[in-house]
Amino acid sequence: MTTKSVLLMLAAMTVSTLSAQDAKQIADSLTVPTTLTAGQSLPIPTVDGAQVEFLGADYEQIIASNGQVQSVLSDTPVKVNFRVTKDGKEAFSRDYEVLVKSGDAAIVSGNAKPQTIPSMLQWQGGKGDFRLGSTVKLYSDAAPELRDLIAADLKAVCGCEVQIVSDSTQADIVLSKTKGCQGEENSEAYRMTVSAKKVTISSTAAKGLMWGSRTLLQILKQSGGTVPCGEAYDVPRYRVRG
């Protein structure tokens, strides 16, 4: 018997075994890919005699409700779930973990991911660091109350003077509300970009800017005023943060 014949026989046996199981057994024995890249779609497993439906992912900003895989800054694990219906009974699957890969072979190893609580979802390290001076120029197009709160926190945590500026090109730290942030339907999502000259935190809402500023303050506090260059994207897995 050839190798191809053996593989076909094993595949047929697997399908036959699954079709003989009940809905819950099938739900926890599905064949789900372990890795995917941006632009791909999560394939829906097929089982004779049963209906399999994709329920969703814990990070729907990365694997959307239609199974489409979005781009990521760095390899990111995402958990997906399915519903199986058989003989009029339905069951929900266990968590299947899929590693969504950045797919960018040109990315070289850069700065390590800063340690924060909660940990940032994605991080792509660059080279070098941003360092605060004795006076920090802050630009914000968010509400004045949020801007003033973050300015006061910067002064308290880092011991620096904070100057509010009206031109973002002249700022050391920029807080920007934007419609172009991935996961914009989630008001707590934010993106942080760090170069040697500037830190930019962008989000579609004040909540995202607030959470981004908490991440920045943690890094500054731990490092004594420096932030490694790189790009971060973060969004909470659940609607209520722990």
PDB file of C-alpha atoms in Angstrom:
ATOM      1  CA  MET A   1       0.000   0.000   0.000  1.00  0.00           C
ATOM      2  CA  THR A   2       1.388   3.423  -0.977  1.00  0.00           C
ATOM      3  CA  THR A   3       1.879   6.328   1.415  1.00  0.00           C
ATOM      4  CA  LYS A   4      -0.860   8.270  -0.368  1.00  0.00           C
ATOM      5  CA  SER A   5      -3.287   5.403   0.081  1.00  0.00           C
ATOM      6  CA  VAL A   6      -2.509   5.208   3.792  1.00  0.00           C
ATOM      7  CA  LEU A   7      -3.102   8.959   4.247  1.00  0.00           C
ATOM      8  CA  LEU A   8      -6.417   8.787   2.389  1.00  0.00           C
ATOM      9  CA  MET A   9      -7.492   5.836   4.503  1.00  0.00           C
ATOM     10  CA  LEU A  10      -6.583   7.644   7.745  1.00  0.00           C
ATOM     11  CA  ALA A  11      -8.494  10.758   6.635  1.00  0.00           C
ATOM     12  CA  ALA A  12     -11.540   8.655   5.830  1.00  0.00           C
ATOM     13  CA  MET A  13     -11.307   6.946   9.219  1.00  0.00           C
ATOM     14  CA  THR A  14     -11.134  10.363  10.956  1.00  0.00           C
ATOM     15  CA  VAL A  15     -14.237  11.624   9.146  1.00  0.00           C
ATOM     16  CA  SER A  16     -16.049   8.372   9.893  1.00  0.00           C
ATOM     17  CA  THR A  17     -15.081   8.550  13.569  1.00  0.00           C
ATOM     18  CA  LEU A  18     -16.256  12.158  13.898  1.00  0.00           C
ATOM     19  CA  SER A  19     -19.559  11.493  12.167  1.00  0.00           C
ATOM     20  CA  ALA A  20     -20.274   8.738  14.705  1.00  0.00           C
ATOM     21  CA  GLN A  21     -19.827  11.109  17.667  1.00  0.00           C
ATOM     22  CA  ASP A  22     -22.406  13.348  19.310  1.00  0.00           C
ATOM     23  CA  ALA A  23     -22.416  17.144  18.967  1.00  0.00           C
ATOM     24  CA  LYS A  24     -20.182  17.828  21.990  1.00  0.00           C
ATOM     25  CA  GLN A  25     -17.630  15.203  21.044  1.00  0.00           C
ATOM     26  CA  ILE A  26     -17.446  16.624  17.542  1.00  0.00           C
ATOM     27  CA  ALA A  27     -17.165  20.202  18.855  1.00  0.00           C
ATOM     28  CA  ASP A  28     -14.075  19.309  20.884  1.00  0.00           C
ATOM     29  CA  SER A  29     -12.434  17.245  18.116  1.00  0.00           C
ATOM     30  CA  LEU A  30     -12.506  19.657  15.183  1.00  0.00           C
ATOM     31  CA  THR A  31      -9.541  20.144  12.892  1.00  0.00           C
ATOM     32  CA  VAL A  32      -8.584  23.825  13.168  1.00  0.00           C
ATOM     33  CA  PRO A  33      -5.401  25.375  11.696  1.00  0.00           C
ATOM     34  CA  THR A  34      -2.787  26.307  14.275  1.00  0.00           C
ATOM     35  CA  THR A  35      -1.421  29.273  12.303  1.00  0.00           C
ATOM     36  CA  LEU A  36      -2.894  31.919   9.990  1.00  0.00           C
ATOM     37  CA  THR A  37      -1.629  35.141   8.411  1.00  0.00           C
ATOM     38  CA  ALA A  38      -3.287  38.434   7.456  1.00  0.00           C
ATOM     39  CA  GLY A  39      -5.580  38.206   4.460  1.00  0.00           C
ATOM     40  CA  GLN A  40      -6.491  34.586   5.041  1.00  0.00           C
ATOM     41  CA  SER A  41      -9.862  33.360   6.270  1.00  0.00           C
ATOM     42  CA  LEU A  42     -10.375  30.911   9.091  1.00  0.00           C
ATOM     43  CA  PRO A  43     -11.613  27.709   7.424  1.00  0.00           C
ATOM     44  CA  ILE A  44     -14.795  26.247   8.891  1.00  0.00           C
ATOM     45  CA  PRO A  45     -14.347  22.531   9.697  1.00  0.00           C
ATOM     46  CA  THR A  46     -16.759  20.183   7.929  1.00  0.00           C
ATOM     47  CA  VAL A  47     -18.206  17.010   9.429  1.00  0.00           C
ATOM     48  CA  ASP A  48     -20.643  14.651   7.689  1.00  0.00           C
ATOM     49  CA  GLY A  49     -24.047  14.750   9.343  1.00  0.00           C
ATOM     50  CA  ALA A  50     -23.303  17.849  11.447  1.00  0.00           C
ATOM     51  CA  GLN A  51     -23.395  21.595  11.014  1.00  0.00           C
ATOM     52  CA  VAL A  52     -20.387  23.605  12.215  1.00  0.00           C
ATOM     53  CA  GLU A  53     -20.681  27.370  12.752  1.00  0.00           C
ATOM     54  CA  PHE A  54     -17.929  29.848  13.674  1.00  0.00           C
ATOM     55  CA  LEU A  55     -18.971  31.698  16.846  1.00  0.00           C
ATOM     56  CA  GLY A  56     -16.105  34.156  17.083  1.00  0.00           C
ATOM     57  CA  ALA A  57     -12.698  34.970  18.529  1.00  0.00           C
ATOM     58  CA  ASP A  58     -11.612  36.459  21.828  1.00  0.00           C
ATOM     59  CA  TYR A  59      -9.879  39.177  19.786  1.00  0.00           C
ATOM     60  CA  GLU A  60     -12.418  39.978  17.073  1.00  0.00           C
ATOM     61  CA  GLN A  61     -10.200  42.848  15.951  1.00  0.00           C
ATOM     62  CA  ILE A  62      -7.762  40.194  14.699  1.00  0.00           C
ATOM     63  CA  ILE A  63     -10.125  37.451  13.502  1.00  0.00           C
ATOM     64  CA  ALA A  64     -13.386  39.120  12.504  1.00  0.00           C
ATOM     65  CA  SER A  65     -16.861  37.623  12.828  1.00  0.00           C
ATOM     66  CA  ASN A  66     -16.700  36.528   9.182  1.00  0.00           C
ATOM     67  CA  GLY A  67     -13.410  34.680   9.819  1.00  0.00           C
ATOM     68  CA  GLN A  68     -11.248  37.227   7.995  1.00  0.00           C
ATOM     69  CA  VAL A  69      -7.766  37.576   9.503  1.00  0.00           C
ATOM     70  CA  GLN A  70      -6.469  41.123  10.049  1.00  0.00           C
ATOM     71  CA  SER A  71      -2.846  42.260  10.058  1.00  0.00           C
ATOM     72  CA  VAL A  72      -0.856  42.197  13.307  1.00  0.00           C
ATOM     73  CA  LEU A  73       2.373  43.849  14.423  1.00  0.00           C
ATOM     74  CA  SER A  74       3.733  40.646  15.915  1.00  0.00           C
ATOM     75  CA  ASP A  75       2.719  36.992  16.152  1.00  0.00           C
ATOM     76  CA  THR A  76      -0.411  36.942  18.336  1.00  0.00           C
ATOM     77  CA  PRO A  77      -2.345  33.962  19.770  1.00  0.00           C
ATOM     78  CA  VAL A  78      -6.118  34.170  19.316  1.00  0.00           C
ATOM     79  CA  LYS A  79      -8.735  31.771  20.684  1.00  0.00           C
ATOM     80  CA  VAL A  80     -11.664  30.764  18.470  1.00  0.00           C
ATOM     81  CA  ASN A  81     -14.881  28.849  19.176  1.00  0.00           C
ATOM     82  CA  PHE A  82     -17.465  26.947  17.167  1.00  0.00           C
ATOM     83  CA  ARG A  83     -21.026  25.708  17.560  1.00  0.00           C
ATOM     84  CA  VAL A  84     -21.886  22.220  16.355  1.00  0.00           C
ATOM     85  CA  THR A  85     -25.438  21.054  15.665  1.00  0.00           C
ATOM     86  CA  LYS A  86     -26.248  17.387  15.144  1.00  0.00           C
ATOM     87  CA  ASP A  87     -29.504  15.415  15.412  1.00  0.00           C
ATOM     88  CA  GLY A  88     -31.286  18.513  16.687  1.00  0.00           C
ATOM     89  CA  LYS A  89     -28.780  19.045  19.522  1.00  0.00           C
ATOM     90  CA  GLU A  90     -26.133  21.742  19.700  1.00  0.00           C
ATOM     91  CA  ALA A  91     -22.859  22.034  21.576  1.00  0.00           C
ATOM     92  CA  PHE A  92     -20.164  24.661  21.962  1.00  0.00           C
ATOM     93  CA  SER A  93     -16.540  23.812  21.337  1.00  0.00           C
ATOM     94  CA  ARG A  94     -13.548  24.180  23.575  1.00  0.00           C
ATOM     95  CA  ASP A  95     -11.124  27.050  22.896  1.00  0.00           C
ATOM     96  CA  TYR A  96      -8.951  26.438  19.849  1.00  0.00           C
ATOM     97  CA  GLU A  97      -5.815  28.598  19.803  1.00  0.00           C
ATOM     98  CA  VAL A  98      -4.650  29.973  16.468  1.00  0.00           C
ATOM     99  CA  LEU A  99      -1.363  31.844  16.134  1.00  0.00           C
ATOM    100  CA  VAL A 100      -1.876  34.816  13.809  1.00  0.00           C
ATOM    101  CA  LYS A 101       1.523  35.570  12.308  1.00  0.00           C
ATOM    102  CA  SER A 102       2.716  39.000  11.249  1.00  0.00           C
ATOM    103  CA  GLY A 103       3.799  37.590   7.897  1.00  0.00           C
ATOM    104  CA  ASP A 104       6.535  40.222   7.559  1.00  0.00           C
ATOM    105  CA  ALA A 105       9.782  38.398   7.013  1.00  0.00           C
ATOM    106  CA  ALA A 106      11.603  41.731   6.733  1.00  0.00           C
ATOM    107  CA  ILE A 107      11.041  42.561  10.398  1.00  0.00           C
ATOM    108  CA  VAL A 108      14.300  42.264  12.303  1.00  0.00           C
ATOM    109  CA  SER A 109      14.607  41.739  16.004  1.00  0.00           C
ATOM    110  CA  GLY A 110      14.469  45.036  17.837  1.00  0.00           C
ATOM    111  CA  ASN A 111      13.794  46.281  21.350  1.00  0.00           C
ATOM    112  CA  ALA A 112      12.178  43.788  23.706  1.00  0.00           C
ATOM    113  CA  LYS A 113       8.542  44.290  24.623  1.00  0.00           C
ATOM    114  CA  PRO A 114       8.239  46.523  27.720  1.00  0.00           C
ATOM    115  CA  GLN A 115       6.657  44.875  30.745  1.00  0.00           C
ATOM    116  CA  THR A 116       3.347  46.485  31.691  1.00  0.00           C
ATOM    117  CA  ILE A 117       0.147  45.535  33.528  1.00  0.00           C
ATOM    118  CA  PRO A 118      -1.889  44.558  31.632  1.00  0.00           C
ATOM    119  CA  SER A 119       0.581  43.386  29.021  1.00  0.00           C
ATOM    120  CA  MET A 120       0.320  45.044  25.609  1.00  0.00           C
ATOM    121  CA  LEU A 121      -1.323  42.792  23.044  1.00  0.00           C
ATOM    122  CA  GLN A 122       1.154  43.444  20.214  1.00  0.00           C
ATOM    123  CA  TRP A 123       4.649  44.890  20.074  1.00  0.00           C
ATOM    124  CA  GLN A 124       7.087  45.404  17.207  1.00  0.00           C
ATOM    125  CA  GLY A 125      10.423  46.551  18.560  1.00  0.00           C
ATOM    126  CA  GLY A 126      12.576  49.163  16.883  1.00  0.00           C
ATOM    127  CA  LYS A 127      16.093  50.402  17.586  1.00  0.00           C
ATOM    128  CA  GLY A 128      17.104  53.027  20.114  1.00  0.00           C
ATOM    129  CA  ASP A 129      15.137  54.859  22.796  1.00  0.00           C
ATOM    130  CA  PHE A 130      13.069  57.951  23.429  1.00  0.00           C
ATOM    131  CA  ARG A 131      14.282  59.898  26.463  1.00  0.00           C
ATOM    132  CA  LEU A 132      12.401  62.556  28.399  1.00  0.00           C
ATOM    133  CA  GLY A 133      14.107  65.861  29.027  1.00  0.00           C
ATOM    134  CA  SER A 134      13.628  68.148  32.009  1.00  0.00           C
ATOM    135  CA  THR A 135      10.775  69.817  30.106  1.00  0.00           C
ATOM    136  CA  VAL A 136       8.275  67.795  28.075  1.00  0.00           C
ATOM    137  CA  LYS A 137       6.172  69.307  25.307  1.00  0.00           C
ATOM    138  CA  LEU A 138       2.706  67.730  25.191  1.00  0.00           C
ATOM    139  CA  TYR A 139       0.192  68.000  22.346  1.00  0.00           C
ATOM    140  CA  SER A 140      -3.351  66.681  22.596  1.00  0.00           C
ATOM    141  CA  ASP A 141      -6.476  67.064  20.461  1.00  0.00           C
ATOM    142  CA  ALA A 142      -8.549  65.336  23.152  1.00  0.00           C
ATOM    143  CA  ALA A 143     -10.655  67.120  25.760  1.00  0.00           C
ATOM    144  CA  PRO A 144      -8.700  69.630  27.880  1.00  0.00           C
ATOM    145  CA  GLU A 145      -9.626  67.714  31.063  1.00  0.00           C
ATOM    146  CA  LEU A 146      -7.915  64.558  29.802  1.00  0.00           C
ATOM    147  CA  ARG A 147      -4.916  66.493  28.506  1.00  0.00           C
ATOM    148  CA  ASP A 148      -4.455  68.276  31.855  1.00  0.00           C
ATOM    149  CA  LEU A 149      -4.813  65.009  33.794  1.00  0.00           C
ATOM    150  CA  ILE A 150      -2.119  63.297  31.727  1.00  0.00           C
ATOM    151  CA  ALA A 151       0.118  66.350  31.983  1.00  0.00           C
ATOM    152  CA  ALA A 152      -0.201  66.295  35.789  1.00  0.00           C
ATOM    153  CA  ASP A 153       0.538  62.553  35.864  1.00  0.00           C
ATOM    154  CA  LEU A 154       3.651  63.018  33.724  1.00  0.00           C
ATOM    155  CA  LYS A 155       4.939  65.657  36.123  1.00  0.00           C
ATOM    156  CA  ALA A 156       4.155  63.523  39.183  1.00  0.00           C
ATOM    157  CA  VAL A 157       5.661  60.298  37.818  1.00  0.00           C
ATOM    158  CA  CYS A 158       8.696  61.688  36.006  1.00  0.00           C
ATOM    159  CA  GLY A 159       9.389  64.903  37.912  1.00  0.00           C
ATOM    160  CA  CYS A 160       9.511  66.931  34.694  1.00  0.00           C
ATOM    161  CA  GLU A 161       7.897  70.196  33.696  1.00  0.00           C
ATOM    162  CA  VAL A 162       5.130  69.782  31.120  1.00  0.00           C
ATOM    163  CA  GLN A 163       4.488  72.420  28.477  1.00  0.00           C
ATOM    164  CA  ILE A 164       1.251  72.252  26.437  1.00  0.00           C
ATOM    165  CA  VAL A 165       1.862  73.049  22.750  1.00  0.00           C
ATOM    166  CA  SER A 166      -0.584  73.669  19.897  1.00  0.00           C
ATOM    167  CA  ASP A 167       1.583  72.170  17.139  1.00  0.00           C
ATOM    168  CA  SER A 168       1.983  68.384  17.140  1.00  0.00           C
ATOM    169  CA  THR A 169       5.205  68.624  15.127  1.00  0.00           C
ATOM    170  CA  GLN A 170       6.831  70.453  18.036  1.00  0.00           C
ATOM    171  CA  ALA A 171       5.703  67.978  20.713  1.00  0.00           C
ATOM    172  CA  ASP A 172       7.609  65.239  22.512  1.00  0.00           C
ATOM    173  CA  ILE A 173       4.389  63.376  23.359  1.00  0.00           C
ATOM    174  CA  VAL A 174       1.315  63.438  21.105  1.00  0.00           C
ATOM    175  CA  LEU A 175      -2.185  62.281  22.050  1.00  0.00           C
ATOM    176  CA  SER A 176      -4.264  61.992  18.897  1.00  0.00           C
ATOM    177  CA  LYS A 177      -7.863  60.969  18.260  1.00  0.00           C
ATOM    178  CA  THR A 178      -8.049  59.238  14.894  1.00  0.00           C
ATOM    179  CA  LYS A 179     -10.454  57.161  12.822  1.00  0.00           C
ATOM    180  CA  GLY A 180      -7.635  55.047  11.451  1.00  0.00           C
ATOM    181  CA  CYS A 181      -6.877  52.977  14.549  1.00  0.00           C
ATOM    182  CA  GLN A 182      -7.338  49.228  14.122  1.00  0.00           C
ATOM    183  CA  GLY A 183     -10.263  47.985  16.200  1.00  0.00           C
ATOM    184  CA  GLU A 184     -11.889  51.428  16.073  1.00  0.00           C
ATOM    185  CA  GLU A 185     -15.228  49.951  17.148  1.00  0.00           C
ATOM    186  CA  ASN A 186     -13.628  49.417  20.556  1.00  0.00           C
ATOM    187  CA  SER A 187     -13.217  52.739  22.356  1.00  0.00           C
ATOM    188  CA  GLU A 188     -10.420  51.309  24.533  1.00  0.00           C
ATOM    189  CA  ALA A 189      -8.111  50.312  21.673  1.00  0.00           C
ATOM    190  CA  TYR A 190      -4.979  52.399  21.169  1.00  0.00           C
ATOM    191  CA  ARG A 191      -1.769  52.433  19.175  1.00  0.00           C
ATOM    192  CA  MET A 192       1.532  53.754  20.532  1.00  0.00           C
ATOM    193  CA  THR A 193       4.404  54.636  18.202  1.00  0.00           C
ATOM    194  CA  VAL A 194       7.785  55.495  19.704  1.00  0.00           C
ATOM    195  CA  SER A 195      10.691  57.072  17.831  1.00  0.00           C
ATOM    196  CA  ALA A 196      13.848  58.619  19.241  1.00  0.00           C
ATOM    197  CA  LYS A 197      12.194  62.051  19.035  1.00  0.00           C
ATOM    198  CA  LYS A 198       8.538  61.467  19.846  1.00  0.00           C
ATOM    199  CA  VAL A 199       5.882  59.232  21.418  1.00  0.00           C
ATOM    200  CA  THR A 200       2.495  59.200  19.679  1.00  0.00           C
ATOM    201  CA  ILE A 201      -0.580  57.601  21.244  1.00  0.00           C
ATOM    202  CA  SER A 202      -3.602  57.380  18.949  1.00  0.00           C
ATOM    203  CA  SER A 203      -7.120  56.119  19.547  1.00  0.00           C
ATOM    204  CA  THR A 204     -10.649  56.752  18.343  1.00  0.00           C
ATOM    205  CA  ALA A 205     -11.799  57.729  21.832  1.00  0.00           C
ATOM    206  CA  ALA A 206     -10.678  59.327  25.074  1.00  0.00           C
ATOM    207  CA  LYS A 207     -10.720  55.932  26.823  1.00  0.00           C
ATOM    208  CA  GLY A 208      -8.106  54.579  24.455  1.00  0.00           C
ATOM    209  CA  LEU A 209      -5.886  57.625  24.959  1.00  0.00           C
ATOM    210  CA  MET A 210      -6.268  57.242  28.713  1.00  0.00           C
ATOM    211  CA  TRP A 211      -5.223  53.581  28.671  1.00  0.00           C
ATOM    212  CA  GLY A 212      -2.347  54.361  26.329  1.00  0.00           C
ATOM    213  CA  SER A 213      -1.105  57.045  28.703  1.00  0.00           C
ATOM    214  CA  ARG A 214      -1.203  54.530  31.589  1.00  0.00           C
ATOM    215  CA  THR A 215       1.027  52.199  29.584  1.00  0.00           C
ATOM    216  CA  LEU A 216       3.437  55.028  28.786  1.00  0.00           C
ATOM    217  CA  LEU A 217       3.591  56.142  32.421  1.00  0.00           C
ATOM    218  CA  GLN A 218       4.361  52.604  33.582  1.00  0.00           C
ATOM    219  CA  ILE A 219       7.267  52.337  31.137  1.00  0.00           C
ATOM    220  CA  LEU A 220       8.634  55.757  32.073  1.00  0.00           C
ATOM    221  CA  LYS A 221       8.382  54.981  35.797  1.00  0.00           C
ATOM    222  CA  GLN A 222      10.244  51.678  35.471  1.00  0.00           C
ATOM    223  CA  SER A 223      12.972  52.995  33.168  1.00  0.00           C
ATOM    224  CA  GLY A 224      13.615  56.347  34.783  1.00  0.00           C
ATOM    225  CA  GLY A 225      12.387  58.362  31.809  1.00  0.00           C
ATOM    226  CA  THR A 226      13.093  56.313  28.686  1.00  0.00           C
ATOM    227  CA  VAL A 227      10.857  54.371  26.290  1.00  0.00           C
ATOM    228  CA  PRO A 228      12.206  51.799  23.812  1.00  0.00           C
ATOM    229  CA  CYS A 229      11.492  52.669  20.187  1.00  0.00           C
ATOM    230  CA  GLY A 230       8.842  50.510  18.566  1.00  0.00           C
ATOM    231  CA  GLU A 231       5.142  50.236  17.886  1.00  0.00           C
ATOM    232  CA  ALA A 232       2.430  48.792  20.136  1.00  0.00           C
ATOM    233  CA  TYR A 233      -1.218  47.991  19.598  1.00  0.00           C
ATOM    234  CA  ASP A 234      -3.466  47.120  22.505  1.00  0.00           C
ATOM    235  CA  VAL A 235      -7.139  46.380  23.026  1.00  0.00           C
ATOM    236  CA  PRO A 236      -8.811  44.648  25.980  1.00  0.00           C
ATOM    237  CA  ARG A 237      -9.999  41.088  25.476  1.00  0.00           C
ATOM    238  CA  TYR A 238     -13.092  41.857  27.533  1.00  0.00           C
ATOM    239  CA  ARG A 239     -15.290  44.950  27.752  1.00  0.00           C
ATOM    240  CA  VAL A 240     -14.405  45.450  31.432  1.00  0.00           C
ATOM    241  CA  ARG A 241     -10.697  45.614  32.197  1.00  0.00           C
ATOM    242  CA  GLY A 242      -9.321  43.831  35.228  1.00  0.00           C
TER     243      GLY A 242
END
